[in-house]
Coordinates of C-alpha atoms and ligand atoms in Angstrom, one line a residue:
M1 CA 0.1 -0.1 0.2
N2 CA 1.0 3.6 -0.7
K3 CA 0.7 6.7 1.6
G4 CA -1.1 9.7 0.1
K5 CA -2.1 7.4 -2.9
V6 CA -5.3 5.5 -4.2
D7 CA -4.4 1.7 -4.6
A8 CA -7.4 0.1 -7.0
L9 CA -8.6 -3.3 -6.9
L10 CA -10.1 -4.0 -10.1
G11 CA -12.0 -7.0 -11.6
I12 CA -10.2 -7.8 -14.9
V13 CA -12.5 -10.3 -16.4
F14 CA -16.4 -10.7 -16.3
G15 CA -17.1 -9.9 -13.0
D16 CA -17.5 -12.0 -9.8
E17 CA -14.0 -12.5 -9.4
G18 CA -13.7 -12.3 -5.6
K19 CA -13.1 -8.6 -5.1
G20 CA -15.1 -8.3 -1.8
K21 CA -13.3 -10.8 -0.2
V22 CA -9.8 -9.5 -1.2
V23 CA -10.9 -5.8 -0.2
D24 CA -12.0 -7.1 3.0
V25 CA -8.2 -9.1 3.5
F26 CA -6.7 -5.6 2.2
T27 CA -8.6 -3.3 4.6
P28 CA -6.6 -3.2 7.4
G29 CA -3.9 -1.8 5.8
Y30 CA -5.9 1.3 4.2
D31 CA -7.5 4.4 6.0
V32 CA -10.5 4.7 3.5
V33 CA -12.2 2.2 1.1
A34 CA -14.4 3.7 -1.7
R35 CA -17.0 2.3 -4.4
F36 CA -16.3 4.2 -7.5
A37 CA -18.7 2.7 -9.9
G38 CA -21.7 0.4 -10.0
G39 CA -24.3 -0.1 -8.0
P40 CA -26.7 -2.9 -6.7
N41 CA -25.8 -5.1 -9.8
A42 CA -22.8 -6.0 -8.1
G43 CA -22.7 -8.9 -5.3
H44 CA -19.4 -9.0 -3.3
T45 CA -19.2 -11.9 -1.0
I46 CA -17.3 -11.9 2.2
I47 CA -17.1 -14.8 4.5
F48 CA -15.5 -14.6 7.7
E49 CA -15.7 -16.7 11.1
G50 CA -18.1 -18.7 9.7
K51 CA -20.6 -15.6 8.8
K52 CA -21.1 -14.8 5.3
F53 CA -22.1 -11.4 3.8
V54 CA -22.9 -10.3 0.3
L55 CA -22.6 -6.3 -0.4
R56 CA -24.2 -4.8 -3.5
S57 CA -23.4 -1.0 -2.7
I58 CA -21.8 -0.9 0.6
P59 CA -17.7 -0.9 0.0
S60 CA -16.4 -4.1 1.7
G61 CA -14.2 -2.6 3.8
I62 CA -17.2 -2.0 6.2
F63 CA -16.3 -4.7 8.6
D64 CA -13.2 -3.3 10.2
E65 CA -14.7 -0.9 12.9
G66 CA -12.5 2.0 12.4
K67 CA -12.3 2.6 8.6
I68 CA -14.2 5.3 6.8
N69 CA -15.8 3.8 3.7
I70 CA -17.1 6.1 0.7
I71 CA -19.8 5.6 -2.2
G72 CA -18.4 7.7 -4.7
N73 CA -20.0 10.0 -7.3
G74 CA -19.4 7.3 -10.3
C75 CA -21.6 5.1 -8.3
V76 CA -25.8 4.6 -8.7
I77 CA -27.6 4.0 -5.5
A78 CA -30.9 2.2 -4.9
P79 CA -32.1 3.5 -1.7
D80 CA -34.5 0.7 -0.8
L81 CA -31.7 -2.0 -1.4
F82 CA -29.3 0.1 0.2
M83 CA -31.7 0.2 3.3
A84 CA -31.8 -3.6 3.4
E85 CA -28.3 -3.8 3.3
A86 CA -27.3 -1.6 5.5
M87 CA -29.7 -2.7 8.3
E88 CA -28.6 -6.2 7.7
L89 CA -25.1 -4.6 8.7
E90 CA -26.4 -3.0 11.8
T91 CA -28.5 -6.2 13.3
A92 CA -25.4 -8.0 12.6
G93 CA -23.8 -5.6 15.4
Y94 CA -22.0 -3.2 12.8
S95 CA -22.2 0.6 13.6
I96 CA -21.7 2.3 10.3
K97 CA -24.0 5.4 10.2
D98 CA -21.0 7.8 10.9
R99 CA -18.1 6.1 8.9
L100 CA -20.5 5.3 5.9
H101 CA -20.0 8.4 3.5
I102 CA -22.3 8.8 0.4
S103 CA -21.4 11.4 -2.4
K104 CA -24.1 13.8 -3.0
R105 CA -23.3 13.1 -7.2
A106 CA -24.1 9.8 -6.9
H107 CA -27.3 9.0 -8.9
L108 CA -30.2 7.7 -7.8
I109 CA -31.9 4.4 -9.1
L110 CA -35.8 5.0 -9.0
P111 CA -38.3 1.9 -8.9
T112 CA -39.2 3.3 -12.6
H113 CA -35.8 2.8 -13.7
R114 CA -36.1 -0.8 -12.6
V115 CA -39.4 -0.9 -15.1
L116 CA -37.4 0.7 -17.6
D117 CA -34.6 -1.8 -17.5
R118 CA -37.3 -4.6 -17.9
A119 CA -39.0 -2.7 -20.4
Y120 CA -35.8 -2.1 -22.4
E121 CA -34.9 -5.9 -22.3
A122 CA -38.1 -7.1 -23.2
A123 CA -37.8 -4.7 -26.3
K124 CA -34.4 -6.2 -27.0
G125 CA -36.1 -9.8 -28.1
K126 CA -33.4 -12.4 -28.8
A127 CA -30.4 -9.5 -28.2
K128 CA -31.1 -9.3 -24.5
V129 CA -28.5 -8.1 -22.2
G130 CA -29.3 -10.5 -19.5
T131 CA -29.1 -7.6 -16.9
T132 CA -29.4 -8.0 -13.3
G133 CA -32.8 -5.7 -13.5
K134 CA -31.5 -3.3 -10.7
G135 CA -32.0 -0.4 -13.2
I136 CA -28.4 0.1 -14.0
G137 CA -28.6 0.9 -17.7
P138 CA -31.4 3.4 -17.2
T139 CA -30.1 5.1 -14.6
Y140 CA -26.6 5.6 -16.3
S141 CA -28.1 6.7 -19.5
E142 CA -30.4 9.4 -17.7
K143 CA -27.1 10.7 -16.2
A144 CA -25.6 11.2 -19.5
S145 CA -28.6 12.6 -20.9
R146 CA -28.6 15.1 -17.9
T147 CA -32.0 14.4 -16.5
G148 CA -31.4 12.1 -13.4
L149 CA -31.7 12.6 -9.7
R150 CA -28.8 12.6 -7.4
V151 CA -28.4 11.9 -3.6
G152 CA -27.5 15.7 -3.3
D153 CA -31.5 16.3 -4.1
I154 CA -32.9 14.6 -1.2
L155 CA -31.6 17.8 0.1
E156 CA -33.0 20.2 -1.9
G157 CA -36.6 20.0 -3.3
F158 CA -37.0 16.3 -3.5
T159 CA -40.6 15.6 -3.6
A160 CA -41.1 17.8 -6.6
K161 CA -38.0 16.5 -8.5
Y162 CA -38.7 12.9 -7.8
Q163 CA -42.7 12.9 -8.9
A164 CA -41.4 15.2 -12.2
L165 CA -38.9 12.3 -13.0
K166 CA -41.3 9.6 -12.1
A167 CA -44.0 11.2 -14.5
R168 CA -41.1 11.2 -17.3
H169 CA -40.6 7.5 -16.8
E170 CA -44.2 6.4 -16.9
Q171 CA -44.7 8.4 -19.9
I172 CA -41.9 6.5 -21.7
L173 CA -43.2 3.5 -20.3
K174 CA -46.4 4.2 -21.9
D175 CA -44.8 5.1 -25.5
L176 CA -43.4 1.8 -24.9
N177 CA -46.6 0.2 -24.6
Y178 CA -45.1 -1.3 -21.4
T179 CA -47.8 -0.8 -18.8
D180 CA -48.1 -4.1 -16.9
Y181 CA -46.1 -3.3 -13.6
D182 CA -47.1 -2.1 -10.0
I183 CA -44.6 -0.3 -8.1
T184 CA -46.9 1.0 -5.5
A185 CA -45.1 -1.6 -2.4
E186 CA -41.6 -1.0 -4.0
E187 CA -42.1 2.9 -3.9
E188 CA -43.0 2.9 -0.4
A189 CA -40.0 1.0 0.4
W190 CA -37.9 3.3 -1.7
L191 CA -39.2 6.4 0.0
K192 CA -38.6 5.0 3.2
G193 CA -34.9 4.5 2.0
I194 CA -34.6 8.1 1.2
E195 CA -35.7 8.9 4.6
Y196 CA -33.1 6.6 6.0
M197 CA -30.7 7.8 3.7
R198 CA -30.7 11.0 5.3
Q199 CA -29.1 9.6 8.6
F200 CA -25.9 8.8 6.8
P201 CA -23.2 11.9 6.0
L202 CA -24.5 13.0 2.5
T203 CA -21.0 14.7 1.4
D204 CA -18.9 16.0 -0.9
T205 CA -16.8 12.8 -1.1
E206 CA -14.1 13.7 -3.6
V207 CA -13.1 16.7 -1.5
E208 CA -13.1 14.4 1.6
L209 CA -11.2 11.8 -0.5
N210 CA -8.6 14.8 -1.7
E211 CA -7.9 15.9 2.1
V212 CA -7.3 12.4 3.2
L213 CA -4.9 11.9 0.7
K214 CA -3.3 15.4 1.1
A215 CA -2.8 14.4 4.8
G216 CA -0.4 11.2 3.6
K217 CA -3.4 8.8 4.2
N218 CA -4.2 6.0 1.7
V219 CA -7.4 5.1 0.1
L220 CA -8.4 1.8 -1.6
A221 CA -10.9 1.6 -4.3
E222 CA -13.0 -0.9 -4.7
G223 CA -13.8 -1.8 -8.4
A224 CA -17.8 -3.3 -9.3
Q225 CA -17.8 -5.8 -12.1
G226 CA -15.0 -6.2 -14.4
T227 CA -12.9 -4.9 -17.3
L228 CA -15.0 -7.1 -19.9
L229 CA -18.4 -5.3 -18.8
D230 CA -16.5 -2.0 -19.2
I231 CA -19.1 0.4 -21.3
D232 CA -16.1 1.3 -23.1
H233 CA -13.7 -1.7 -23.2
G234 CA -16.0 -4.4 -22.5
T235 CA -18.1 -7.0 -25.1
Y236 CA -20.3 -3.8 -26.0
P237 CA -23.2 -4.0 -26.3
F238 CA -23.1 -6.8 -23.8
V239 CA -21.5 -4.6 -20.8
S240 CA -22.9 -2.8 -18.0
S241 CA -22.8 1.0 -18.1
S242 CA -20.2 2.5 -16.1
N243 CA -16.2 2.6 -16.7
T244 CA -15.3 -0.2 -14.4
V245 CA -11.4 0.3 -15.6
S246 CA -9.0 2.3 -13.6
G247 CA -9.7 5.5 -15.4
G248 CA -13.0 5.0 -13.6
V249 CA -11.4 5.3 -10.2
C250 CA -10.4 8.9 -11.3
T251 CA -13.7 10.0 -12.8
G252 CA -16.0 7.7 -10.3
L253 CA -14.1 9.6 -6.9
G254 CA -12.8 12.9 -8.0
V255 CA -9.3 12.1 -7.6
A256 CA -6.4 12.8 -10.0
P257 CA -4.5 10.6 -12.4
N258 CA -1.4 11.1 -10.4
T259 CA -2.8 10.1 -7.0
I260 CA -3.0 6.1 -8.2
G261 CA -0.7 3.9 -6.6
E262 CA -0.9 0.2 -7.2
I263 CA -3.7 -1.4 -9.7
F264 CA -4.3 -4.4 -8.2
G265 CA -5.8 -6.9 -11.1
I266 CA -8.1 -9.6 -9.8
F267 CA -9.1 -12.8 -11.9
K268 CA -9.9 -16.7 -11.2
A269 CA -7.8 -19.5 -12.1
Y270 CA -10.7 -20.2 -14.7
S271 CA -13.5 -17.8 -15.9
T272 CA -17.0 -17.2 -15.8
R273 CA -19.4 -14.7 -17.2
V274 CA -23.5 -14.2 -16.4
G275 CA -25.8 -12.6 -18.5
S276 CA -25.4 -12.7 -22.3
G277 CA -22.6 -12.1 -25.0
P278 CA -19.5 -13.8 -26.3
F279 CA -17.6 -15.8 -24.1
P280 CA -14.9 -18.1 -26.4
V281 CA -13.7 -19.9 -23.9
E282 CA -16.9 -20.9 -22.6
L283 CA -17.5 -24.9 -22.0
F284 CA -20.6 -26.4 -22.9
D285 CA -19.5 -29.8 -21.4
E286 CA -19.3 -31.9 -18.2
T287 CA -16.0 -29.8 -17.7
G288 CA -18.1 -26.5 -17.6
D289 CA -20.6 -28.0 -15.2
K290 CA -18.2 -29.5 -12.9
L291 CA -16.4 -26.1 -12.8
R292 CA -19.6 -24.3 -12.0
E293 CA -20.5 -27.2 -9.1
I294 CA -17.0 -26.9 -7.3
G295 CA -16.5 -23.5 -7.9
H296 CA -20.6 -22.8 -6.5
E297 CA -20.8 -20.6 -9.7
Y298 CA -24.1 -19.2 -9.3
G299 CA -25.1 -15.3 -9.2
A300 CA -24.4 -13.7 -5.9
V301 CA -27.3 -11.2 -6.9
T302 CA -29.6 -13.2 -9.2
G303 CA -29.0 -16.8 -8.6
R304 CA -28.4 -17.4 -12.2
N305 CA -26.1 -19.8 -13.4
R306 CA -23.0 -18.4 -14.2
R307 CA -21.3 -19.4 -17.6
C308 CA -18.0 -21.7 -17.3
G309 CA -14.6 -21.9 -18.9
W310 CA -10.6 -21.9 -18.8
L311 CA -8.6 -19.1 -18.5
D312 CA -8.5 -16.3 -21.5
M313 CA -4.9 -15.2 -21.4
V314 CA -5.9 -13.0 -24.6
A315 CA -8.7 -11.3 -22.6
L316 CA -6.2 -11.2 -19.3
K317 CA -3.7 -9.1 -21.3
Y318 CA -6.2 -6.7 -22.7
A319 CA -7.4 -5.9 -19.2
I320 CA -4.0 -5.6 -18.1
M321 CA -3.2 -3.2 -20.7
V322 CA -6.0 -1.1 -20.2
N323 CA -5.9 -1.1 -16.6
G324 CA -2.0 -0.6 -15.7
V325 CA -2.2 -3.5 -13.5
T326 CA 0.8 -3.9 -11.4
Q327 CA -0.2 -6.9 -9.2
L328 CA -2.1 -9.8 -10.2
I329 CA -4.4 -11.7 -7.8
M330 CA -5.4 -15.1 -8.5
M331 CA -8.5 -16.3 -7.0
K332 CA -10.2 -19.8 -6.9
A333 CA -7.3 -21.9 -7.3
D334 CA -8.7 -24.7 -5.2
V335 CA -11.5 -25.1 -7.4
L336 CA -9.1 -26.6 -10.0
D337 CA -7.6 -29.4 -7.4
T338 CA -9.3 -32.1 -9.0
F339 CA -8.7 -31.2 -12.7
P340 CA -6.0 -33.7 -14.2
T341 CA -5.6 -31.3 -16.9
I342 CA -5.8 -27.6 -16.8
R343 CA -6.0 -25.6 -20.1
V344 CA -5.5 -22.0 -20.7
C345 CA -6.6 -20.1 -23.7
V346 CA -3.8 -18.6 -25.5
A347 CA -4.9 -17.2 -29.1
Y348 CA -8.3 -17.2 -30.6
E349 CA -9.0 -18.9 -34.2
K350 CA -11.5 -18.1 -36.9
D351 CA -11.5 -19.5 -40.6
G352 CA -7.9 -20.1 -40.2
V353 CA -6.6 -16.7 -38.9
T354 CA -5.1 -16.6 -35.3
L355 CA -5.0 -13.9 -33.3
N356 CA -2.9 -13.2 -30.2
H357 CA -4.9 -9.9 -29.1
M358 CA -8.2 -9.2 -28.5
P359 CA -10.4 -8.4 -31.4
Y360 CA -13.0 -5.3 -31.9
N361 CA -16.1 -8.1 -31.4
T362 CA -14.7 -11.5 -29.9
E363 CA -18.4 -13.1 -31.3
G364 CA -17.6 -16.4 -33.3
W365 CA -14.0 -16.3 -32.5
N366 CA -12.5 -20.0 -31.0
A367 CA -10.1 -20.7 -28.2
V368 CA -6.7 -22.0 -28.9
Y369 CA -5.8 -23.9 -25.6
K370 CA -2.3 -24.7 -24.0
D371 CA -2.7 -27.4 -21.7
F372 CA -1.0 -28.1 -18.3
P373 CA -1.0 -31.2 -15.8
G374 CA -3.0 -30.5 -12.7
W375 CA -2.0 -30.4 -9.4
Q376 CA -4.7 -32.9 -8.1
T377 CA -3.9 -31.7 -4.4
D378 CA -6.0 -30.0 -1.9
L379 CA -4.8 -26.7 -1.7
T380 CA -7.3 -25.1 1.0
K381 CA -5.6 -25.7 4.1
M382 CA -2.1 -24.4 2.7
T383 CA -1.2 -21.0 4.5
S384 CA 2.4 -20.4 2.5
P385 CA 3.7 -20.6 -1.2
A386 CA 6.2 -23.0 0.2
E387 CA 3.7 -25.7 0.5
F388 CA 2.5 -25.3 -3.4
P389 CA 2.8 -27.9 -5.5
A390 CA 5.0 -28.0 -8.7
E391 CA 2.2 -27.8 -11.1
L392 CA 0.3 -24.7 -9.3
N393 CA 3.6 -23.2 -9.5
D394 CA 4.2 -23.6 -13.1
Y395 CA 0.9 -22.3 -13.8
I396 CA 1.5 -19.2 -12.0
K397 CA 4.8 -19.1 -13.6
F398 CA 3.4 -19.0 -17.1
I399 CA 0.8 -16.6 -16.1
E400 CA 3.6 -14.3 -15.0
Q401 CA 5.8 -14.9 -18.0
E402 CA 2.8 -13.9 -20.5
T403 CA 1.7 -11.0 -18.7
G404 CA 5.2 -9.5 -17.5
V405 CA 3.1 -9.0 -14.0
P406 CA 3.5 -10.7 -10.8
V407 CA 1.0 -12.7 -9.2
T408 CA 1.1 -11.5 -5.4
I409 CA -1.9 -13.0 -4.0
V410 CA -3.2 -16.7 -4.4
S411 CA -6.7 -17.3 -2.9
V412 CA -7.5 -20.9 -2.0
G413 CA -10.9 -20.8 -0.3
P414 CA -13.6 -18.8 0.1
D415 CA -12.8 -17.7 3.7
R416 CA -10.6 -14.5 4.5
A417 CA -8.1 -16.9 6.4
Q418 CA -7.7 -18.8 2.6
T419 CA -5.2 -15.7 1.1
I420 CA -1.8 -16.6 0.6
N421 CA 0.7 -13.8 0.3
M422 CA 3.1 -14.8 -2.5
E423 CA 5.9 -12.2 -1.4
K424 CA 6.1 -14.2 2.1
Ligands
LIG1 P1 -17.0 -10.5 -6.2 O1 -17.9 -9.5 -7.1 O2 -16.2 -10.0 -7.1 O3 -17.0 -9.7 -5.0 O4 -17.2 -11.7 -6.4 P2 -18.4 -12.9 -5.8 O5 -18.6 -12.7 -3.9 O6 -19.4 -12.5 -6.6 O7 -18.3 -14.5 -6.1 C1 -17.1 -14.8 -5.9 C2 -17.5 -15.9 -4.9 O8 -16.5 -17.1 -4.9 C3 -18.4 -15.7 -3.7 O9 -19.0 -16.8 -3.4 C4 -16.9 -16.2 -2.7 O10 -17.3 -16.5 -1.4 C5 -16.1 -17.1 -3.2 N1 -14.7 -17.3 -3.5 C6 -13.6 -16.0 -3.4 N2 -12.6 -16.6 -3.3 C7 -12.6 -18.1 -3.4 C8 -11.6 -19.3 -3.6 O11 -10.2 -18.7 -3.4 N3 -11.7 -20.4 -3.6 C9 -13.3 -20.6 -3.5 N4 -13.5 -21.7 -3.6 N5 -14.3 -19.7 -3.5 C10 -13.5 -18.4 -3.2
LIG2 P1 -19.9 -8.0 -9.5 O1 -19.5 -6.5 -8.7 C1 -20.9 -10.1 -12.7 C2 -23.5 -8.4 -15.9 C3 -25.1 -8.6 -16.3 C4 -25.5 -8.3 -17.2 C5 -24.2 -6.8 -17.9 C6 -25.3 -5.8 -17.5 O2 -20.5 -8.7 -8.4 O3 -18.6 -8.4 -10.0 P2 -26.3 -4.6 -15.2 O4 -27.5 -5.0 -14.6 O5 -25.1 -3.6 -14.7 O6 -26.9 -3.7 -16.9 O7 -26.1 -6.2 -16.5 O8 -23.4 -6.8 -16.7 N1 -23.0 -7.8 -14.5 C7 -22.2 -8.7 -13.5 N2 -21.7 -9.8 -13.9 N3 -20.6 -9.5 -11.7 C8 -21.2 -8.0 -11.4 O9 -20.9 -7.6 -10.6 C9 -22.2 -7.8 -12.6 N4 -22.7 -6.6 -12.5 C10 -23.6 -6.7 -13.9 O10 -25.3 -10.1 -15.8 O11 -24.5 -9.5 -18.2
LIG3 MG1 -20.1 -10.1 -7.6

């Protein structure tokens, strides 16, 4: 960690890499943890001492009682879901109200944004994005079209602004012929959520963060989603609606590029994707089913089956390039414990053409694999890299050689304790 700097921990594939777990593990080394993009489409799982939490909007640094957590201006927030999430933490005994600060510039997800999300998906027919249905796309679209409602509006003429925006949404839905919805109960919970949010510091978090940095303290920026779901660099249009890459840290928190320190790029020892879109390494056979079963690859937010496949070095190298990754973190190595052979996609192939770099559109490209012998050893109780089997060391060495970036953490289980620092 770097004093006076913002380090970023970013998912560099299709999300669900294990960001929540590692942010929780890293938090003792930081003064502030901040989310800079996304909203309740995220589902970050943290497991310790037999307890499990899934966080959506609240940063994963919240379990360290002394630390400030920030929901930055680049985020979108659903007051009803936020209230449910925050109350779960309060019920579990965590005091959060004074140390969870929310940017006045973050945008609010209205109940009608969620209806619009469903309506736009329905209108797409077969080309559905497979969104989480949390209103993310409509809320970010509204931000870009300068008609959105922001957290700061809770403090300034809120009701009139809300009613006007809701009426606008109702008109759009009518024009789309999408009238079969009822938000009465949802709206009631949402308005309660607005009142609940007033109990938290709603602040100019960009000013706060810059003061923290000026005082020589350090910040951990927690990514949501992953690089291949980034609105600019992902597999458009099958992406989310925010910048999930390192550039998004600056715009999503209001910190300058020269404040950025380490960029931790987190990935699984294999690949998953949830939702639609091209996925060249996807396995449709029993190996894919085995990865899903052993890795419990079911969505933390929607419960959907995650699509599974082998590690994709072409995608990984692209993500490392656009993010400027300085350290790699490999998660879920233990999921591969029983596989006799482990494959890695090293190139894409289509109609006799081989590509070593990520094309503009990955649709229709097939994976070219390199095979590695599996370690066939239980990694879950290991605590030091000295215990690692030779096959795992070879696998890691290959990734480091191909990417030119060191793998500094290897995770061997979902618990906080199952995290191995490679430098020790
Ligand atoms: P995030 O969205 O990036 O925070 O990741 P998710 O929480 O959506 O998905 C990661 C899943 O893998 C969660 O269920 C974690 O509990 C689990 N997990 C994290 N690290 C490991 C690991 O090293 N091994 C195994 N077996 N599970 C892990
Ligand atoms: P975390 O932070 C995995 C996917 C959805 C869909 C696409 C667009 O837990 O890694 P959206 O609701 O954002 O408009 O959906 O993006 N998606 C995720 N996949 N992990 C996530 O977050 C995701 N957030 C969105 O499945 O394909
Ligand atoms: Mg997740």
